[in-house]
Coordinates of C-alpha atoms in Angstrom, one line a residue:
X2 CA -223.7 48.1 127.8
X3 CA -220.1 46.7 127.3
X4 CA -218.4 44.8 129.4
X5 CA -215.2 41.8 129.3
X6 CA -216.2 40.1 125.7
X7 CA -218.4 37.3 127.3
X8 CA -217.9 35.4 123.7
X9 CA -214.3 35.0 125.2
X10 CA -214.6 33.7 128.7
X11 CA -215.9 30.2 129.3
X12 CA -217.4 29.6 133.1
X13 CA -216.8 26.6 134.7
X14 CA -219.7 25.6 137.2
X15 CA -219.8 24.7 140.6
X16 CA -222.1 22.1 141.9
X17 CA -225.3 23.7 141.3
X18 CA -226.1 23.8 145.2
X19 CA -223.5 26.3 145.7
X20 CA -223.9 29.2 144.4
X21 CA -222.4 31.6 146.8
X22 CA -219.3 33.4 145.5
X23 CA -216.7 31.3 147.1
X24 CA -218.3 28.0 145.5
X25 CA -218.8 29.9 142.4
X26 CA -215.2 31.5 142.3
X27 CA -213.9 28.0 143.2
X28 CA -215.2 26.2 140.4
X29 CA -212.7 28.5 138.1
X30 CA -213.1 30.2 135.4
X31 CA -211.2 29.3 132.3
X32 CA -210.5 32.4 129.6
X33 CA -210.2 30.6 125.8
X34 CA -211.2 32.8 122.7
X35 CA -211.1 29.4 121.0
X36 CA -213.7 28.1 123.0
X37 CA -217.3 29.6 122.2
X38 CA -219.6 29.1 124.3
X39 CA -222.5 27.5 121.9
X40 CA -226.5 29.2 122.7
X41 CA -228.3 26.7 125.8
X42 CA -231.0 26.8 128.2
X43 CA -228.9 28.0 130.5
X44 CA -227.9 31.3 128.9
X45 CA -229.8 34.4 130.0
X46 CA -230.5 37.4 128.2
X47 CA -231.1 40.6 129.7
X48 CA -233.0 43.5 129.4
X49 CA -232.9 46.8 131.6
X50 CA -236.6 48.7 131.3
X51 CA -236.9 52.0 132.2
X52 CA -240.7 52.3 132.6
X53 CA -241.4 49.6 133.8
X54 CA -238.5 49.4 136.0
X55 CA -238.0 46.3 135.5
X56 CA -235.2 43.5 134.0
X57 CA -236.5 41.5 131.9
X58 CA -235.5 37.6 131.6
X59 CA -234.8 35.7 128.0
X60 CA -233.9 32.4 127.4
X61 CA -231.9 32.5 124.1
X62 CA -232.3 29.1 123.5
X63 CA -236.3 29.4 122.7
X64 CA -236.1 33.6 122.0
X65 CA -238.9 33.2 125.1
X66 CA -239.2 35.8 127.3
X67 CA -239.5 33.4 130.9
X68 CA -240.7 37.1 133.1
X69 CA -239.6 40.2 134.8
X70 CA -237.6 41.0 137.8
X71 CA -239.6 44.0 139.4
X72 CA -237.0 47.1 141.1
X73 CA -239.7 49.4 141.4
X74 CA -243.0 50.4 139.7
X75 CA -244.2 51.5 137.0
X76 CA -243.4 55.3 135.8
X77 CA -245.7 58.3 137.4
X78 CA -247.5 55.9 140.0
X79 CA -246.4 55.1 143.5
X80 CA -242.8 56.8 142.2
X81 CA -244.1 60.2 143.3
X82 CA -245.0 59.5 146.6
X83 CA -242.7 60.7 149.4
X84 CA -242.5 56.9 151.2
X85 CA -241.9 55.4 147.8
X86 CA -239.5 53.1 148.0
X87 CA -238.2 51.3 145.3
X88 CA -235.9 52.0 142.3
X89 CA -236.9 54.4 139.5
X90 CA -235.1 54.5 135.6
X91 CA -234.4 51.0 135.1
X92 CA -231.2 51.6 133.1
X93 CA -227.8 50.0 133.2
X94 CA -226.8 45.9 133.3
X95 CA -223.5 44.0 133.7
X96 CA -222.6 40.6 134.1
X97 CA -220.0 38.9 136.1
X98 CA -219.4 35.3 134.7
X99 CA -217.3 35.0 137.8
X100 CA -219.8 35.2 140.5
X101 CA -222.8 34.9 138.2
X102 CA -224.8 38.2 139.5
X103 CA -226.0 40.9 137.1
X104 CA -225.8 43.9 138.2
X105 CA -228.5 47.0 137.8
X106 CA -228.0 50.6 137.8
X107 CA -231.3 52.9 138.3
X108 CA -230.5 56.6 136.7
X109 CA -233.1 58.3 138.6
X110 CA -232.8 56.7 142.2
X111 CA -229.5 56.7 141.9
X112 CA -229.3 53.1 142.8
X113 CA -227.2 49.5 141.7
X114 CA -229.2 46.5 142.9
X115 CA -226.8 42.9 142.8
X116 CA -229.1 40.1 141.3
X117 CA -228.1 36.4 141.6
X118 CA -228.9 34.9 138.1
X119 CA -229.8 31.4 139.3
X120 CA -232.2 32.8 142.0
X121 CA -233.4 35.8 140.1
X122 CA -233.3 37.4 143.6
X123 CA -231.6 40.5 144.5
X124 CA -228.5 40.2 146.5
X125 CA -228.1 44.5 147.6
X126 CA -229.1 47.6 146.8
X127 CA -226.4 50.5 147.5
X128 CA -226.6 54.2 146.8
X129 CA -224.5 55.8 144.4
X130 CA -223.8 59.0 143.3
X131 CA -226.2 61.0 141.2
X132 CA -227.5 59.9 137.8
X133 CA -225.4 56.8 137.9
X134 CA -225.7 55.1 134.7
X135 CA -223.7 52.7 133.2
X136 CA -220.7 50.7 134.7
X137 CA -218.7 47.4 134.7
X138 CA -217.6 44.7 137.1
X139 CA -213.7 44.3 137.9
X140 CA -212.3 41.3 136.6
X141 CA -212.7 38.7 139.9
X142 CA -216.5 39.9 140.2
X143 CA -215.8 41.4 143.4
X144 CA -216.6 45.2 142.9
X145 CA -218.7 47.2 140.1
X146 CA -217.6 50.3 138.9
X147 CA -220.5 52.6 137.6
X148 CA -220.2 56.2 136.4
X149 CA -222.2 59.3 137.8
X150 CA -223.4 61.4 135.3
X151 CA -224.3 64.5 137.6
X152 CA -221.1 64.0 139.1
X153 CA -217.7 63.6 138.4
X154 CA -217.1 60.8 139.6
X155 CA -217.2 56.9 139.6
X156 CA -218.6 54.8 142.4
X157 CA -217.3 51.7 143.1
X158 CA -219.5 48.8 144.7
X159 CA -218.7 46.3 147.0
X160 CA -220.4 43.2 144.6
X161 CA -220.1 40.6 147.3
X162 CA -221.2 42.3 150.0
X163 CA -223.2 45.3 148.6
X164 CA -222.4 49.0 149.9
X165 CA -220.1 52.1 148.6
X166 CA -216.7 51.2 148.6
X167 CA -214.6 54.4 147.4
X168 CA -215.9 57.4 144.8
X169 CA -212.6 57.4 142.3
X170 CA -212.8 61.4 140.9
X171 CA -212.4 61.2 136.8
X172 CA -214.0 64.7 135.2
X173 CA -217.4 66.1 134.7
X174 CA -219.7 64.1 133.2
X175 CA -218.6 60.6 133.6
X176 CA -221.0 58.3 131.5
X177 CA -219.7 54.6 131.3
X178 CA -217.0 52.1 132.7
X179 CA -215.8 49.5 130.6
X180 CA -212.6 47.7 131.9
X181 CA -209.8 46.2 130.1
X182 CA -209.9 42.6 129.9
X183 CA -206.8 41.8 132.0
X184 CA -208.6 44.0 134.6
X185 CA -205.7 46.6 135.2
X186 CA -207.5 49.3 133.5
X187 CA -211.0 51.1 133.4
X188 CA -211.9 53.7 130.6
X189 CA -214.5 56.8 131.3
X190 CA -216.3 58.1 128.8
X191 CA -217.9 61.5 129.3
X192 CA -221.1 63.7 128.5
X193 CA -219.2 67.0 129.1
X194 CA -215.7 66.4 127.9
X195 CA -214.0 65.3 124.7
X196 CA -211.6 62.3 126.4
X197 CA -211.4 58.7 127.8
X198 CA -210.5 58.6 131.2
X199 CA -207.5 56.1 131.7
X200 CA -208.3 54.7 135.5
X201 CA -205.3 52.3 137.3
X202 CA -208.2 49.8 139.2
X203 CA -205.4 48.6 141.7
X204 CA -204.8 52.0 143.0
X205 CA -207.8 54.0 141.6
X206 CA -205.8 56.8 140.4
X207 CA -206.4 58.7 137.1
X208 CA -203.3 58.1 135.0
X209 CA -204.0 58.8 131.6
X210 CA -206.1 61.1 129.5
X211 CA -206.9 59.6 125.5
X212 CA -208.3 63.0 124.3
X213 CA -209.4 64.3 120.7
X214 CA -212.5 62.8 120.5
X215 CA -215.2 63.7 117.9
X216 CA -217.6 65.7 120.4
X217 CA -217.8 66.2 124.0
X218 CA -220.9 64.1 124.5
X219 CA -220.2 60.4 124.6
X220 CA -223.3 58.6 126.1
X221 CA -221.9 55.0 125.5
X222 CA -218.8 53.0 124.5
X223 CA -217.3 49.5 123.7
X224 CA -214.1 47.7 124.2
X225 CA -212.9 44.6 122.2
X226 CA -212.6 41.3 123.6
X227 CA -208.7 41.6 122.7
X228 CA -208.6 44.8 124.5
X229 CA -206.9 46.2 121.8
X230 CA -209.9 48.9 120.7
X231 CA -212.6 51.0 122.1
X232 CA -215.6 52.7 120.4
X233 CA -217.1 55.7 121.9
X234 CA -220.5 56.8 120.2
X235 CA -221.7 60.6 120.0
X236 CA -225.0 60.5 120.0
X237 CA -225.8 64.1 119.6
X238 CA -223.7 65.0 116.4
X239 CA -224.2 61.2 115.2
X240 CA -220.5 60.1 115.1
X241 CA -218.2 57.3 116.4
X242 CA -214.9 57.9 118.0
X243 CA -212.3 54.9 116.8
X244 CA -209.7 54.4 119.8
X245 CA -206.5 52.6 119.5
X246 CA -206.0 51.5 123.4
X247 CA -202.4 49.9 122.4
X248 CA -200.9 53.6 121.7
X249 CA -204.6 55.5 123.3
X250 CA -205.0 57.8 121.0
X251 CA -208.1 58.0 118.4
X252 CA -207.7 56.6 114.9
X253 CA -210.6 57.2 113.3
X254 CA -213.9 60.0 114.1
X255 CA -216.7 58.1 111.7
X256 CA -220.2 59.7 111.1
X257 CA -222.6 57.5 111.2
X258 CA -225.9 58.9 111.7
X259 CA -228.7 60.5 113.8
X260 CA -228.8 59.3 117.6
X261 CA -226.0 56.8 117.0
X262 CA -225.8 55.0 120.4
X263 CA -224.2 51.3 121.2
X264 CA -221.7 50.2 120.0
X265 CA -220.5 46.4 120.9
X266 CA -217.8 43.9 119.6
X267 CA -218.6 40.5 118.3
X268 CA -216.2 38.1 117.5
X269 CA -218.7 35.8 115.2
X270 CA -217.5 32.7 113.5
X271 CA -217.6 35.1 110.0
X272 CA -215.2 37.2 111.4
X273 CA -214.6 40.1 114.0
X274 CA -217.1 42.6 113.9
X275 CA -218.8 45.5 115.5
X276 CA -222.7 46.4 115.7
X277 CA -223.6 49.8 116.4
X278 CA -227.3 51.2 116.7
X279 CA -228.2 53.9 114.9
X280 CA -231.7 55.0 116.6
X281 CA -232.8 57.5 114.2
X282 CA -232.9 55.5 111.3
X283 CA -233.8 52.2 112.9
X284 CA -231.2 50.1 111.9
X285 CA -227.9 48.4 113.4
X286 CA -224.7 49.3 111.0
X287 CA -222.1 46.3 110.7
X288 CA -218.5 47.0 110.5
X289 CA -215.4 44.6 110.0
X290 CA -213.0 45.2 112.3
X291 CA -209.3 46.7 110.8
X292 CA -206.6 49.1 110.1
X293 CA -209.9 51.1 108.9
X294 CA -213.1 50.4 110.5
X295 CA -215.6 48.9 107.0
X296 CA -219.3 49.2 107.1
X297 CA -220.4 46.1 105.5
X298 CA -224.2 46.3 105.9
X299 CA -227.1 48.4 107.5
X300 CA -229.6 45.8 108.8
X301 CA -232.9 47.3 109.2
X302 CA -234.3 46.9 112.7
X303 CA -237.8 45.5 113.4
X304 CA -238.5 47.9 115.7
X305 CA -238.3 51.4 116.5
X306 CA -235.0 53.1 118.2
X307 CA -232.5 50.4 118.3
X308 CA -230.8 51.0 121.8
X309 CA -228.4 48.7 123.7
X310 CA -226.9 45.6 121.7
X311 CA -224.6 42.6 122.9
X312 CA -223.3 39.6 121.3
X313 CA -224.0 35.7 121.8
X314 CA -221.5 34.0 124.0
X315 CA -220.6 32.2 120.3
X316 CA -221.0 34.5 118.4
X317 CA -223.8 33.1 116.2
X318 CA -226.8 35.7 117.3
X319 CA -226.9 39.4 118.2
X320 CA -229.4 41.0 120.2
X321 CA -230.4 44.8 119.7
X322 CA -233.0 46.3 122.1
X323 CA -235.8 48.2 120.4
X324 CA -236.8 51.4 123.0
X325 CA -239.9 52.9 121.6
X326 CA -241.0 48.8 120.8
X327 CA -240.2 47.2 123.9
X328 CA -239.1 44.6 121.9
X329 CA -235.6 42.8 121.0
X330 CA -234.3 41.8 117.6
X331 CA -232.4 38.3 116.8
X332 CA -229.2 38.8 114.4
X333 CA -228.1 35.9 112.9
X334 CA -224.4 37.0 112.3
X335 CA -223.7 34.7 109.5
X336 CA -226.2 36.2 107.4
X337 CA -226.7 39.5 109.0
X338 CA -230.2 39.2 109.0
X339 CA -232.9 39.6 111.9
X340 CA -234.5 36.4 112.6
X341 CA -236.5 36.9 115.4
X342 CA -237.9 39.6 117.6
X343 CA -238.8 39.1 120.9
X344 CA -241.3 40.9 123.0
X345 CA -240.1 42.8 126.7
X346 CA -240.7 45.0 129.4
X347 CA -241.6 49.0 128.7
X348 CA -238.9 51.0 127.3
X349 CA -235.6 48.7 127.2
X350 CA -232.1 50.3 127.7
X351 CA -229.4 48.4 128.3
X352 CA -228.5 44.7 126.9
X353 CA -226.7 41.9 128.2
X354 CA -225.7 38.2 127.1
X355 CA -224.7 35.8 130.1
X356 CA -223.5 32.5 129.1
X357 CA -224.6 29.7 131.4
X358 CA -225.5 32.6 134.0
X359 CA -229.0 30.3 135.2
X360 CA -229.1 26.9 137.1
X361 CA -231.1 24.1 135.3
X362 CA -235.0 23.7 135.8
X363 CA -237.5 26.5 135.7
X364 CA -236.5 29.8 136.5
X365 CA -237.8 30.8 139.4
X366 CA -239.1 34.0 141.3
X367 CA -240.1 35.7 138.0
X368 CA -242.7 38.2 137.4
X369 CA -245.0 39.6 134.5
X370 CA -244.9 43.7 135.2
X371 CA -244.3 45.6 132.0
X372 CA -245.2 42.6 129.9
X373 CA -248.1 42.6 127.5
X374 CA -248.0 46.5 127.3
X375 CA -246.1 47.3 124.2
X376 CA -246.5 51.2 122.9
X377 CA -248.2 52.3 119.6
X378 CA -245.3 54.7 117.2
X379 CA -248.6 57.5 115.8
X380 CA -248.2 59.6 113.4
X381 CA -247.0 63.7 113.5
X382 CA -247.5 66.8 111.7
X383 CA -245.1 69.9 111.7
X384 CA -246.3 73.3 111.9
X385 CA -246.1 73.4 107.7
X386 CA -248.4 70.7 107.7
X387 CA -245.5 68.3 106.6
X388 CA -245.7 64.5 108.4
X389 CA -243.0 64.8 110.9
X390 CA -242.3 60.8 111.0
X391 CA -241.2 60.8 107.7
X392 CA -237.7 59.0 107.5
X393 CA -235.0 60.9 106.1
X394 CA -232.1 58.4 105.0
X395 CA -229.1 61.2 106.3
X396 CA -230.9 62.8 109.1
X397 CA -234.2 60.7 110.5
X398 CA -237.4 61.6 111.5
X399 CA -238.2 65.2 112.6
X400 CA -241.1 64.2 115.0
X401 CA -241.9 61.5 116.4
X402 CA -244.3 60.5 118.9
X403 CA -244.6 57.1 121.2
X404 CA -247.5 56.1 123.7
X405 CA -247.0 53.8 125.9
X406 CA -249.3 52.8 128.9
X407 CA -248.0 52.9 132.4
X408 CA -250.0 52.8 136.0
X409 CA -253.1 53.9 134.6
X410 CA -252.3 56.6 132.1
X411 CA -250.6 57.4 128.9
X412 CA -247.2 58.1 128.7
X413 CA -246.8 60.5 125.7
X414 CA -242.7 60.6 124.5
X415 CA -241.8 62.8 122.0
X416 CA -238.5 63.4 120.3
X417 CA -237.2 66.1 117.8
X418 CA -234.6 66.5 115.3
X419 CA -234.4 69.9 113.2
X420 CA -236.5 72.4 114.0
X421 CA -236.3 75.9 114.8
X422 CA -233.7 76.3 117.3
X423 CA -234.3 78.0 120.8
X424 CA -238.4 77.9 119.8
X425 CA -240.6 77.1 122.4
X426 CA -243.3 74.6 120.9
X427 CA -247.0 73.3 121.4
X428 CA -248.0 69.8 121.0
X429 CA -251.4 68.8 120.6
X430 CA -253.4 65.4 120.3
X431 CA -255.0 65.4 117.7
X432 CA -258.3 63.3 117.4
X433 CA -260.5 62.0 113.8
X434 CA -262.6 64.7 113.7
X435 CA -259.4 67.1 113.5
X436 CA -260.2 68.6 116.9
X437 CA -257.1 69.2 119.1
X438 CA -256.3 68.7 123.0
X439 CA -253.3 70.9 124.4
X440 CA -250.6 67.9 125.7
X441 CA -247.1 70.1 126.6
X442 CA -245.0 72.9 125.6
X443 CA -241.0 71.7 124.7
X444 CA -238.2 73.9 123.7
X445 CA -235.4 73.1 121.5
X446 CA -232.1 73.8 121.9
X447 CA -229.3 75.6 119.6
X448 CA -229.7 72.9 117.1
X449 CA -233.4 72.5 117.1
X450 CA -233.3 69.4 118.4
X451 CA -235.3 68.0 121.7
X452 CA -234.2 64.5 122.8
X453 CA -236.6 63.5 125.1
X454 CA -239.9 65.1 125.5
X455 CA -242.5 63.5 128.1
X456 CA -246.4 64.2 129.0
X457 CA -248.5 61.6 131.3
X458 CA -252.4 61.8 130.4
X459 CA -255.3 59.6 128.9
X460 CA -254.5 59.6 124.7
X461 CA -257.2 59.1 122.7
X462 CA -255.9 60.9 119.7
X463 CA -255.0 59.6 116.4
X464 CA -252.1 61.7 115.8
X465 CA -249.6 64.7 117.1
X466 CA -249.0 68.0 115.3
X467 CA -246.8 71.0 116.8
X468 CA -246.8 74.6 116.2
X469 CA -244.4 77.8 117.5
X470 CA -245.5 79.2 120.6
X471 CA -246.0 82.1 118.1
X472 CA -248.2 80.3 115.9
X473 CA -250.2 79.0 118.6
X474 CA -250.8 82.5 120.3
X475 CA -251.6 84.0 117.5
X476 CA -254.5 80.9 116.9
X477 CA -255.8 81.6 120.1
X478 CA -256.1 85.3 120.0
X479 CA -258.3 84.8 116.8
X480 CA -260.3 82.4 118.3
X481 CA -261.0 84.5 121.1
X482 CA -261.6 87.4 119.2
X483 CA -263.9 85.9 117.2
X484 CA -265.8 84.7 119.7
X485 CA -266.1 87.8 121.1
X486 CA -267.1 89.7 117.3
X487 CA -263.9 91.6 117.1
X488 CA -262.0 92.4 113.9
X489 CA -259.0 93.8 113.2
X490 CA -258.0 96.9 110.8

């Protein structure tokens, strides 16, 4: 997620017994870009997991994950049942240095829980509108704005007080709210049209339309800490969208690669930078900042499916969340290099840095759900026999298959990139002996791609392989026939 450039905003504390939002708010906050805010014990770093459902809780300081903050349980599970209560799709996160609560948006249950960082507690839980995803708090802290995917709209949050304060219409497919750092403006992305959405946050009204984009699908986007720029990522065609917010129109379209995702300013002490994940090829591209965006390094992740990425409050480190390793990668910006990697909750989205977000002392009313569970990346093979996980440097890996345990079973993710288009598919598990078990049927779409592929079961296969639905008919008819001592003319 992107959010107000924590690397330029310095938070003053209150005494540590108050910590409601008038102490907080009274203590001031004091905005300096010359004043990093150097890596303590008191920084937090978050995680949003989606099968886990859980947040889970870093202290930067050590790279030692402290716990989990449990919303709901674990996929499959208790989530079915009709008095189920909790959240489900663990997705978005936003800080407010202001009031020092993270907030939490759900994608399935439609839901944005308000956690107190010092407490680790949460605050409120409000309804939103459907497949809420990923959002921003206002400048003072006091509302969060989070776009509705299945909607058109954008719900805003009462922060303090928890509950739906006003639904601000923006276009079909809103996907993410970033604001401008003066907190006059908010910008929409979209999944089903080709614009940013130019929101006045005083009066909620729509008032301008940045358009020319280079897709219609934009499932995530960045704004500098200047305010001055905004990068919107195309994940489906693998391309980057370069917008000059001074004069809000679009500079630059780049293409970047297969499931191209995050993208997040850093203002580092080497220079001004952006990081963008690049989840097909595992690695986090590095551009300088300038009249013409320069990639100066691919940095090969440690991990599989970079996803969600957000700078130190100095600067110094960069954090990159690894979904199909539930895991997080250390950058140290001055060499580009990955210096650590840091072990999470089950399936992480969503990254966020907050600088002296947690009180001193232990943190307190932590968990261990989704720890200790990470998932095993197996092997594939394509209907020609070919090993689907084979990287391609340009385009990825056609198959790929993660396992990942949850409430008792297996969950069984698969993901696509280049096969026959509009074919129906069968996947199999495959075990040593070669023998196969029938897991799903998927479909690809007009580009023969299939983003997100699930099966819940017990795995005990070594591998996955696919055929056609054609292929796999025409198996099973000569099996049976076979069996029964037919032959054909």
């Amino acid at each position: 997620m992107a959010g107000l450039g924590l690397a330029a905003t310095a938070l003053v504390s209150p005494a540590f017994g108050d910590t409601s939002p008038v102490g907080i708010a009274s203590a001031g906050i004091v905005a300096d870009s010359t004043k990093p805010l150097p890596i303590t014990a008191q920084d937090r770093l978050y995680t949003a997991d989606q099968s886990s459902n859980t947040v889970t809780v870093i202290d930067p300081s050590t790279d030692k994950t402290l716990g989990t903050i449990a919303l709901g349980s674990q996929r499959v599970g208790a989530t079915l049942s009709p008095q189920y209560l909790g959240d489900v799709g663990v997705h978005g996160l936003a800080f407010s240095p202001v009031t020092r609560r993270l907030a939490v948006v759900s994608v399935t249950s439609n839901t944005v829980d308000i956690v107190d960082t010092t407490t680790n507690k949460v605050l409120s839980k409000t309804d939103v509108g459907r497949a809420a995803h990923e959002g921003s708090f206002t400048a003072d802290g006091k509302e969060f704005w989070v776009a509705d995917r299945g909607r058109d709209t954008v719900s805003v949050v009462d922060a303090l007080n928890g509950g739906l304060k006003a639904d601000v219409v923006v276009g079909a497919g809103p996907s993410k709210v970033v604001m401008s750092p003066d907190g006059r403006f908010a910008y929409v992305n979209h999944i089903a049209l080709a614009e940013i959405t130019v929101v006045d946050t005083a009066s909620r009204r729509v008032v301008d339309h940045i358009t020319g984009l280079g897709d219609v699908f934009s499932s995530d986007q960045a704004i500098s800490p200047d305010g001055a720029e905004l990068w919107a990522a195309h994940k489906r065609v693998g391309k980057v969208s370069v917008i000059d917010l001074r004069q809000r129109k679009v500079t630059h379209v780049l293409s970047t690669g297969p499931d191209t995702n995050h993208p997040q300013f850093a203002d580092t002490p080497s220079g001004k930078f952006v990081y963008l994940t690049i989840g097909g090829l595992d690695q986090t591209l590095v551009f300088r900042r300038g009249d013409r965006p320069e990639l100066l390094q691919r940095i090969a992740n440690h991990g599989h499916a970079p996803h969600g990425v957000w700078p130190s409050g100095d600067g110094s480190r960069v954090y990159v969340g690894l979904e199909k390793s539930d895991k997080v990668d250390v950058i140290d910006t001055s060499t580009q290099r990955v210096v650590a990697t840091i072990s999470g909750g089950q399936e992480p989205q969503a990254v966020v840095y907050a600088p002296r977000a947690a009180s001193p002392g232990p943190a307190m009313n932590l968990g261990r759900q989704g720890l200790g569970q990470q998932p095993r990346n197996v092997p594939t093979t394509l209907p020609d026999g070919r090993a689907g996980e084979t990287l391609d440097p340009v385009h990825g890996r056609t198959l790929e298959a993660t396992v990942r345990p949850v409430a008792g079973v297996d969950m069984i993710q698969l993901q696509a990139r280049g096969l026959e288009a509009a074919t129906t598919y069968q996947a199999y598990s495959v075990d040593q002996t070669g023998r196969r078990t029938a897991l799903l049927t998927f479909s690809t779409d007009a580009a023969g791609n299939a983003p997100m592929v699930l099966a819940f079961s017990s795995f005990t296969g070594q591998r996955v392989s696919i055929e056609s639905r054609g292929q796999a008919s025409a198996a099973a008819m000569a099996a049976t026939m076979a069996l029964a001592g037919c032959c054909c003319c």
